[in-house]
XYZ file of C-alpha atoms in Angstrom:
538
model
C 0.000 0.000 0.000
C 1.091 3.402 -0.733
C 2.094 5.489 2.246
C 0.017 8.632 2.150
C -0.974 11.310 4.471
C -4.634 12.140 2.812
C -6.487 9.719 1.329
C -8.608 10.270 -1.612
C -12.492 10.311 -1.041
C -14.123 6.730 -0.851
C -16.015 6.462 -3.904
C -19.434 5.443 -3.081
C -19.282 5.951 0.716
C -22.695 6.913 2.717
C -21.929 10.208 4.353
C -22.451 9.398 8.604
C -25.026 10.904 10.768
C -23.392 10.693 14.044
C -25.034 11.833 17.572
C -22.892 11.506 21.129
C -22.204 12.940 23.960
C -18.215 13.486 23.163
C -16.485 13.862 19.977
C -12.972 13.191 20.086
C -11.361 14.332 16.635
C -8.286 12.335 16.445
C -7.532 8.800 17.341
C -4.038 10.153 18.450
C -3.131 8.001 21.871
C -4.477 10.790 23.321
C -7.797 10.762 21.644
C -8.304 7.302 22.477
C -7.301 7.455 26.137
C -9.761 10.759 26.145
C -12.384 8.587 24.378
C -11.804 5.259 26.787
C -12.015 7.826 30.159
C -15.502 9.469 28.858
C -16.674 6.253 28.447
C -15.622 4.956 31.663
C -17.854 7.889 33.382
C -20.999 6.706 31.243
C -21.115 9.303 27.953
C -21.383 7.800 24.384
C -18.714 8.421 22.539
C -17.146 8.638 18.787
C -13.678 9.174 17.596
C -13.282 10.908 14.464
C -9.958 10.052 12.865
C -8.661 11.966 9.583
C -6.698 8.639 8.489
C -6.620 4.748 8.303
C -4.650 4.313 11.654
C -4.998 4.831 15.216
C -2.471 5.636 18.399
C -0.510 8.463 16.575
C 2.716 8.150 17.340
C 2.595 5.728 20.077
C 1.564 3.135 17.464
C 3.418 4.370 14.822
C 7.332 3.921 15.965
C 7.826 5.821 18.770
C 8.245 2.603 21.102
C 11.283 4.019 23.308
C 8.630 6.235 25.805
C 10.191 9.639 26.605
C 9.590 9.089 30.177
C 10.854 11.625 32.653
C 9.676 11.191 36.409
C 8.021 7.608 36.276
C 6.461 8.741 39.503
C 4.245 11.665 37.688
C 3.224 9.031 35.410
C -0.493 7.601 36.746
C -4.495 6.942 35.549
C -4.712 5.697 32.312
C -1.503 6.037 30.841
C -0.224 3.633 33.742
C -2.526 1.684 33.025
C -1.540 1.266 29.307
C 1.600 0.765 30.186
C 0.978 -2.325 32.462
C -1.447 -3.799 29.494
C 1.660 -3.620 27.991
C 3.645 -5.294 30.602
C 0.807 -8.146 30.621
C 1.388 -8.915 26.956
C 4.604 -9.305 27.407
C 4.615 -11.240 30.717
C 6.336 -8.748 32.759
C 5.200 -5.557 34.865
C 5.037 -2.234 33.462
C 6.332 -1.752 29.369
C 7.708 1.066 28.438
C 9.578 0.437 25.728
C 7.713 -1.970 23.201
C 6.538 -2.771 19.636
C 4.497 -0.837 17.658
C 1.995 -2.938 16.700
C 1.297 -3.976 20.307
C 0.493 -0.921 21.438
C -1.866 -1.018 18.683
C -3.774 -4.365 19.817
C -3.890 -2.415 23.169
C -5.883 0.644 22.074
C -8.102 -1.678 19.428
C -8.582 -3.500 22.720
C -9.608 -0.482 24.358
C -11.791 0.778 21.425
C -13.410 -2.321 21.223
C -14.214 -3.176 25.164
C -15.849 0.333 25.705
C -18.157 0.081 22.629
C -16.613 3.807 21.548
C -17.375 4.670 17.790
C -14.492 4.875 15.468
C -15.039 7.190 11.709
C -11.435 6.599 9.896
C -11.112 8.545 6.907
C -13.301 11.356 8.049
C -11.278 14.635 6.730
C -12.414 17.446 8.910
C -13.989 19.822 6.009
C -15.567 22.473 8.278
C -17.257 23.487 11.883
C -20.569 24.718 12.266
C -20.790 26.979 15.547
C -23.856 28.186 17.290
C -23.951 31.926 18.124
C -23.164 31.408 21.883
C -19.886 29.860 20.393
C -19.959 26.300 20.786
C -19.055 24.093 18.343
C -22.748 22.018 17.055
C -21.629 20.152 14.036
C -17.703 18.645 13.471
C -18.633 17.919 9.105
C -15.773 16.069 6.942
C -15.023 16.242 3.168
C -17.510 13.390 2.219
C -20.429 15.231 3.962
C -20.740 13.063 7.227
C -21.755 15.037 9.845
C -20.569 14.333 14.098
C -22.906 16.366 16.326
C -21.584 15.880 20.459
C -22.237 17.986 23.125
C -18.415 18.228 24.221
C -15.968 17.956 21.445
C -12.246 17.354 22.243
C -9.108 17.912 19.458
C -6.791 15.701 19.753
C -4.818 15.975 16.524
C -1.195 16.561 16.531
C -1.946 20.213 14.446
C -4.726 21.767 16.500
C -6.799 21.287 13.200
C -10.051 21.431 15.333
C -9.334 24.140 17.254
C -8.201 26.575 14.120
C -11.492 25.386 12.486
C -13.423 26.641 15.472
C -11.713 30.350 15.340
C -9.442 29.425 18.539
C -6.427 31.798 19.012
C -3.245 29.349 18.235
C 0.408 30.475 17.480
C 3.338 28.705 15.533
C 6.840 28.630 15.943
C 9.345 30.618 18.119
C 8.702 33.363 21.129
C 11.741 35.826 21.176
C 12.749 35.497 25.261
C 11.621 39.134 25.748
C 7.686 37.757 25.422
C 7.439 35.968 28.045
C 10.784 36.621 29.651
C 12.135 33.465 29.062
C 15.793 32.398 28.128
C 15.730 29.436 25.972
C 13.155 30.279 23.600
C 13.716 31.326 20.248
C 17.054 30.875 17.823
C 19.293 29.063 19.816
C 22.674 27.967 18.645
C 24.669 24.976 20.705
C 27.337 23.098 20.103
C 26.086 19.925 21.152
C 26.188 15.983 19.403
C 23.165 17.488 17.154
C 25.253 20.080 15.434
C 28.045 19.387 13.061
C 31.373 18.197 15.166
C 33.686 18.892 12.526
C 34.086 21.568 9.241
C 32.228 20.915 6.573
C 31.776 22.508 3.433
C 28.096 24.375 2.730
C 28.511 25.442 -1.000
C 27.928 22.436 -3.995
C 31.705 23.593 -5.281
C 33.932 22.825 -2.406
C 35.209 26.463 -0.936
C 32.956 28.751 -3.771
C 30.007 30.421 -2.268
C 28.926 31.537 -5.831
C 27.868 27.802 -6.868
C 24.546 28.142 -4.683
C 25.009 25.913 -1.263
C 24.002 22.295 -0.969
C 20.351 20.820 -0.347
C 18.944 21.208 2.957
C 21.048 24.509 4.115
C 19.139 27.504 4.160
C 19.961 31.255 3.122
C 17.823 32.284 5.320
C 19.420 35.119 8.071
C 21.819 33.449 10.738
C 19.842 35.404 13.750
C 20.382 35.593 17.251
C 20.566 33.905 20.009
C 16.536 34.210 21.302
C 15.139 36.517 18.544
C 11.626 34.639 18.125
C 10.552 33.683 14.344
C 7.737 30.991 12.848
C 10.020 28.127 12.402
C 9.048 24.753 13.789
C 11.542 22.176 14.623
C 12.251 19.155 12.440
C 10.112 16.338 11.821
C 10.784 12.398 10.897
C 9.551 9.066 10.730
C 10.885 6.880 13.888
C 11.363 3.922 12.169
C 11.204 0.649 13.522
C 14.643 -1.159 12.361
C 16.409 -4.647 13.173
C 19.508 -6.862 12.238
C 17.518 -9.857 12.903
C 17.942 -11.813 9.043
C 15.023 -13.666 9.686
C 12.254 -10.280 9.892
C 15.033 -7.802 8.261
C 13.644 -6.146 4.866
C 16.030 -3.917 3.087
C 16.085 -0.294 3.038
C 14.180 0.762 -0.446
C 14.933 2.921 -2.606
C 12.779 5.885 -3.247
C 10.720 6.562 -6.535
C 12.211 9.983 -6.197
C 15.736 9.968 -5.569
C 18.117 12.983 -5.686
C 21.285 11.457 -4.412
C 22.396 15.970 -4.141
C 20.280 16.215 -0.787
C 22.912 13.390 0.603
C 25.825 15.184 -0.218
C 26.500 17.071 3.234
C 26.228 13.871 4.969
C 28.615 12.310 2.915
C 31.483 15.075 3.323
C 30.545 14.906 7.115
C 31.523 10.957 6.829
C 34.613 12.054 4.922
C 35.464 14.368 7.936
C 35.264 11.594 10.566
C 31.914 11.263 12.087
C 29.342 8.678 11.208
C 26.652 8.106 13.767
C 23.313 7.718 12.133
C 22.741 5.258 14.321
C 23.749 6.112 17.131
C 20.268 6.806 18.843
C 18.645 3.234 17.582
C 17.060 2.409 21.191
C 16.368 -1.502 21.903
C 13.209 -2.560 21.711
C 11.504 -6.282 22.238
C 12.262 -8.901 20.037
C 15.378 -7.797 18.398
C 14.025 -4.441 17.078
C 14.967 -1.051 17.724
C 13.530 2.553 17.332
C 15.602 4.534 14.570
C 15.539 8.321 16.221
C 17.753 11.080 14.414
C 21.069 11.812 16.112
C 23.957 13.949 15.178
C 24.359 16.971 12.193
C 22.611 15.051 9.564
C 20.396 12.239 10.284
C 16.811 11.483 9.371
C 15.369 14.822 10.531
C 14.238 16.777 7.495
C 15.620 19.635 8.679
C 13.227 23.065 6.894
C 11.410 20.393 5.587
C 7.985 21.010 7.589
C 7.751 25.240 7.791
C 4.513 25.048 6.058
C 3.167 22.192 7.390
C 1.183 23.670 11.104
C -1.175 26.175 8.775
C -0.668 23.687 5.375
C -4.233 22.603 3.516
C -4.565 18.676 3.097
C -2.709 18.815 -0.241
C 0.177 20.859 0.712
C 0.686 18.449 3.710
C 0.544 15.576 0.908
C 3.858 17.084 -0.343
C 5.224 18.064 2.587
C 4.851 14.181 4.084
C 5.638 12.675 0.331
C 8.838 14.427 0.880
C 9.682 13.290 4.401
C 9.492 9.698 2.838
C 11.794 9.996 -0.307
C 14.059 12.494 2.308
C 14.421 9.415 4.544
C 13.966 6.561 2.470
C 17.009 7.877 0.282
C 19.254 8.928 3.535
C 19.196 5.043 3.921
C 19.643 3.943 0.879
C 22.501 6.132 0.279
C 24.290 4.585 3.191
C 23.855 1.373 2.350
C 24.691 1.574 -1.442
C 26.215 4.365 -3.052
C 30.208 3.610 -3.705
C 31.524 6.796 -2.332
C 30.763 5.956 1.075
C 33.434 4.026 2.660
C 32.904 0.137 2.773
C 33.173 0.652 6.537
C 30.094 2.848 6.561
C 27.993 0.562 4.281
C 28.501 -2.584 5.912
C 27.601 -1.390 9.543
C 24.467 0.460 7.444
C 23.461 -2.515 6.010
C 23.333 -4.704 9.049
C 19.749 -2.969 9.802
C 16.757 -3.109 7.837
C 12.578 -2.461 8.565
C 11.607 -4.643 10.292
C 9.601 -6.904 8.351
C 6.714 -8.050 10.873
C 5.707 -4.043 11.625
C 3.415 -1.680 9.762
C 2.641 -4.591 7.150
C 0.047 -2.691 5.837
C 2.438 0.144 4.598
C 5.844 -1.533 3.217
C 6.942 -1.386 6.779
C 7.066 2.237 7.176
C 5.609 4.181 9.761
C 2.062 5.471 8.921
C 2.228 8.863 11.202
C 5.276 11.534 10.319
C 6.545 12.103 13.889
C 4.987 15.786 13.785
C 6.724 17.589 17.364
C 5.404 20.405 17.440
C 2.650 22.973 14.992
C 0.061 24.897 16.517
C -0.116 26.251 19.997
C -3.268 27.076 21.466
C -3.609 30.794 23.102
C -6.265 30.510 26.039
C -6.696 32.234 29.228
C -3.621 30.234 30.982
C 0.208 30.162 29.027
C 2.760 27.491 30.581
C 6.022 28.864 29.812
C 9.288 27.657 31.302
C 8.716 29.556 34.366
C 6.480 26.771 34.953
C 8.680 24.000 33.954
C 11.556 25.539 36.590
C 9.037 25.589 39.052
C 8.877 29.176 39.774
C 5.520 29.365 39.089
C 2.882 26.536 39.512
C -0.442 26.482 38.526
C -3.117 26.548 41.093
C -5.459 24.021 38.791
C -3.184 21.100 37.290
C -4.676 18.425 35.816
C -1.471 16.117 35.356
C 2.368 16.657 35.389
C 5.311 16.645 32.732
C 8.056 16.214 33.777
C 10.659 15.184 30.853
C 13.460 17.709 29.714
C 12.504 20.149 27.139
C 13.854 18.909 24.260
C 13.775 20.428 20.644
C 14.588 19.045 17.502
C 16.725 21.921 15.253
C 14.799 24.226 13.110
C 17.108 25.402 10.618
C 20.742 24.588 9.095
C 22.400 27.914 8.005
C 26.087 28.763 7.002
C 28.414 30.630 9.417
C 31.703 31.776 8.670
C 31.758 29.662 5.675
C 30.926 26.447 7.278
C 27.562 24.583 7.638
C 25.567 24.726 11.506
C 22.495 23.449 12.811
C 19.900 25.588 14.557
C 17.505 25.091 17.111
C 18.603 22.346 19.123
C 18.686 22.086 23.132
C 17.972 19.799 26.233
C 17.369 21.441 29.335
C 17.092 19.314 32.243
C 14.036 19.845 35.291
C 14.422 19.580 38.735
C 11.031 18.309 39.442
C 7.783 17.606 37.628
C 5.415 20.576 37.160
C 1.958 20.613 36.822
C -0.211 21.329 33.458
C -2.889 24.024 34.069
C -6.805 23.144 33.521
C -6.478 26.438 31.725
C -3.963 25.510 29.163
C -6.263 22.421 27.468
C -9.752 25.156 27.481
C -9.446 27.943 24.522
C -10.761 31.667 26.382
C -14.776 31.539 26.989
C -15.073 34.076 24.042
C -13.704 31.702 21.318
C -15.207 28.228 21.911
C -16.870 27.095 24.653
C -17.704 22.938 24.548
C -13.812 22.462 22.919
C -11.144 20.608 24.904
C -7.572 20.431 23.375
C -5.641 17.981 24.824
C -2.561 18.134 22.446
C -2.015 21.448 21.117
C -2.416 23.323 24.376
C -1.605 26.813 25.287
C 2.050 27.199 26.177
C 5.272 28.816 24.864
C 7.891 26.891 22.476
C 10.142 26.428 25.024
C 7.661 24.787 27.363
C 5.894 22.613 24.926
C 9.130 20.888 24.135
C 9.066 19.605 27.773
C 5.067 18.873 27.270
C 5.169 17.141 24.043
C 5.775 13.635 25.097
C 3.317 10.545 24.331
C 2.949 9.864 28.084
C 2.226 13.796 28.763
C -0.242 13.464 26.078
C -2.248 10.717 27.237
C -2.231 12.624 30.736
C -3.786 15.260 29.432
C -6.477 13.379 27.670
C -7.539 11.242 30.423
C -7.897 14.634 32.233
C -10.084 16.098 28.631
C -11.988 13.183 28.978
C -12.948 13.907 32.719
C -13.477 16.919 32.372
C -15.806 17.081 29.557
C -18.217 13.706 31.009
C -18.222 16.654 34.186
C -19.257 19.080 31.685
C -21.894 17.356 30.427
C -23.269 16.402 33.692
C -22.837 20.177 35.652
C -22.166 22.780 33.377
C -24.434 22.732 30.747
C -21.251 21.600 28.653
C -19.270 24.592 29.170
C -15.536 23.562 30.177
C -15.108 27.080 31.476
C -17.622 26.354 33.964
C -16.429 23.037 35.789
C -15.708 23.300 39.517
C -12.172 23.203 39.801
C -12.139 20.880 43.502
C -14.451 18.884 41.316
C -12.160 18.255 38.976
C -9.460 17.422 40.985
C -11.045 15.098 43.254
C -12.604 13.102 40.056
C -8.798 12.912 38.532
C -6.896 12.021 41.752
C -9.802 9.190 42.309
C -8.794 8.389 38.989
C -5.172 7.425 39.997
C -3.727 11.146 37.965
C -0.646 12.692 39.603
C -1.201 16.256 40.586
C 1.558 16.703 43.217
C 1.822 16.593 46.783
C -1.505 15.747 48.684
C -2.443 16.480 52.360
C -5.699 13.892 51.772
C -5.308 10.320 49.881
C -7.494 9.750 46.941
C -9.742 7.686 48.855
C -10.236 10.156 51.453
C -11.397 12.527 48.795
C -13.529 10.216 47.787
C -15.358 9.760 50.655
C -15.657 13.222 51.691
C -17.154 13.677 48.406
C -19.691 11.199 48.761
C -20.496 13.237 52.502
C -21.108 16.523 50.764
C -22.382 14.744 47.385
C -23.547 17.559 44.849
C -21.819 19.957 46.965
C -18.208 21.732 47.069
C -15.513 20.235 49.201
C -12.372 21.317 50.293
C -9.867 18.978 48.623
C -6.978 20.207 50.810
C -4.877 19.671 48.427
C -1.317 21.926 47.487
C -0.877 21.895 44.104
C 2.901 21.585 44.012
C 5.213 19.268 42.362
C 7.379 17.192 44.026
């Protein structure tokens, strides 16, 4: 099967007429783990997916779990990770094969009866006048009424449709008086360790300079601009001879775009796969590492705001990018024989993504639109200087960006955007953060794209952090439902926090256990408690 991002319309297909109480748009793992908790608290559900496959990312290669503080990790996405654990005879998984974490959300889909519309291409939003979203209608006319919707696409598609403030790329540090956002230069392993040449004729800056360096201005270190870091596929590779399929060639291959990597070989450093992380049963997850690697690096600038077609071309090239960086490696003769054998010991692996030649279905997309709402986490957050007074879940991995640009500098090629910035304690995720402002859209959750500066939403962007924050979506819009009229502005905040620490989330330090909540809850039922909670992490 060809590997596509949008998929032609069905010929033929009956458009759906689809009533529940929450829509999730996106069967991202945090769409279905939003879609499996609204279900657990009683609502009918749907999940409206724009492609053929479910679990986003966590599905779809990225097996090695960015984990940070295990111990901020709780609810539902614990609980995945143990039904991964059980498959595999052990305790909890977290590092694992793709297409078991697949069989665990099918599983999930399945045992809680919740709706799933593949191939539904969000075409438009009908809102009411008091600015709630009625009608969620895709490109072959099938219409998903709910009373709560929640977007849980990797782009914010939902929320942009619904006239939700958003942003994309870089703050400058003066916005938010921050000091890693914007440009930043390092010198770490992900920027080029030795000279290498930018320009196609060796040492002459007239001949133009070589695919995938930019002209664009150099900058400065934090000056803000719209550039997004890189995106990949995180390919699920082995040497095992008995699953191994070879590295294919692209249809369109332009051996040019290879040509920087191959003088950086020539100048000493191969280590493409250096970050290939084990994974059960003799696989591993392929991650870039290093100057050049499988990051398309400028590849993706137009990808956040991009229609359906443009995103066709942008993913179309991500494939041929990567599929040639391998092939390249393995085959062409100017690469030393060194280099080509230890490239050639891995392959796909040939029992993953069968449906798709092996490759992964979901371009690893890190970061597009950022919601703007009433509540911004910025790093201030992630430092701990400032907590939120309504978290509904922690994060608690380093924030971690991908480069953004590759530029010339005195002559010599260097990577932009790269850094890793370590915590000192998990931090909690404001309620605020996943609701847009009352004034935009009031029955909308967003439980991906949420409201928080670059800097920030590298530390927030993990699979795990993800899932926290749609087990907390899905919470809080059954709550909705049930005491607000459906207006997530309107939830009782103690409510909410009692509901999500009975439902084993990790908000910080606690004066009362869950249980105790509970039952205090139960004393003053339909009333508000005092939680006596301090919502600080630990």
């Amino acid at each position: 099967m060809l590997n596509r991002y949008y998929y032609p319309l069905i010929k033929g297909r009956k458009p759906e007429d689809v009533q529940s109480d929450v829509c999730v748009y996106g069967a991202t793992s945090s769409g279905i783990v939003c879609a499996v908790e609204a279900a657990r608290m009683g609502k009918s559900v749907s999940i409206v997916e724009f492609g053929k496959f479910i679990g986003g990312m966590t599905t779809s290669g990225l097996s090695a779990t960015d984990i940070g503080d295990k111990s901020s990790i709780g609810g539902l996405t614990l609980e995945f990770h143990k039904e991964l654990g059980n498959y595999y005879g052990d305790g909890e998984r977290w590092f694992f094969e793709p297409k078991v974490a697949s069989k665990v959300f099918s599983d999930w889909i399945e045992k809680y009866s919740i709706g799933l519309y593949r191939q539904q291409v969000l075409y438009k939003v009908e809102m009411s006048a008091d600015r709630r979203i009625s009608t969620l209608i895709t490109e072959d006319g099938s219409r998903f009424r709910a009373k709560v919707f929640v977007d849980a696409t990797y782009e914010g598609d939902l929320m942009a449709r619904a006239g939700v403030s958003y942003t994309i790329g870089r703050e400058g540090n003066e916005e938010y008086d921050e000091h890693f956002s914007g440009i930043h230069y390092g010198s770490d392993h992900h920027n080029f360790l030795r000279f290498v040449d930018p320009y196609r004729v060796p040492g002459d800056h007239n001949s133009g300079l070589l695919p995938g360096i930019s002209s664009m201005p150099f900058g400065h270190n934090g000056e803000g601009d719209k550039l997004t870091q890189a995106y990949n596929f995180r390919l699920c590779i082995t040497k095992d001879e008995k699953k191994k399929v070879l590295f294919p060639k692209p249809k369109e291959y332009d051996v040019e775009r290879y040509e920087l990597l191959r003088r950086y070989i020539d100048a000493g450093i191969f280590d493409v796969f250096n970050l290939s992380i084990p994974i059960p049963n003799n696989k591993a997850d392929h991650n870039s590492w290093g100057a050049v690697n499988s990051d398309n690096v400028g590849g993706n600038y137009l990808w956040p705001d991009g229609n359906y077609e443009v995103r066709e071309l942008i993913y179309q090239d991500h494939i041929h990018y990567q599929k040639g960086l391998f092939w390249f490696l393995c085959n062409d003769l100017r690469i030393p024989r060194r280099v080509r054998k230890a490239a050639n010991e891995w392959g796909l692996a040939g029992d993953e993504f069968t449906e798709t030649d092996n490759w992964p279905p979901q371009l690893y997309v890190r970061e597009a639109r950022r919601m703007r709402s009433d509540y911004i986490i910025t790093e201030h957050n992630a430092f701990g200087k400032i907590k939120a007074d309504d978290p509904i879940g922690m994060a608690s991995f380093k924030m971690d960006s991908h480069n953004c640009k590759r530029v010339v500098k005195s002559g010599r090629a260097m990577n932009e955007g790269n850094f890793e910035v370590g915590l000192i304690s998990p931090y909690g995720i404001s309620y605020r953060a996943l609701r847009p402002k009352r004034s935009e859209c009031r029955n909308l959750l967003v439980s991906i794209c949420i409201s928080a500066s670059h800097i920030a939403y590298c530390s927030i962007r993990m699979e795990s952090v993800y899932m926290i924050m749609g087990q907390s979506a899905g919470v809080a819009a059954a709550m909705a439902i049930d005491k607000t009229d459906s207006i997530v502005q309107d939830i009782s905040y103690s409510d909410l926090q009692r509901e999500l620490l009975i439902k084993g989330q990790v908000l910080g330090e606690l004066e009362q256990t869950p249980e105790e909540l509970e039952l205090e809850g139960k004393r003053t039922a339909g009333g508000e408690v005092a939680t006596g909670i301090r919502s600080t992490s630990r």
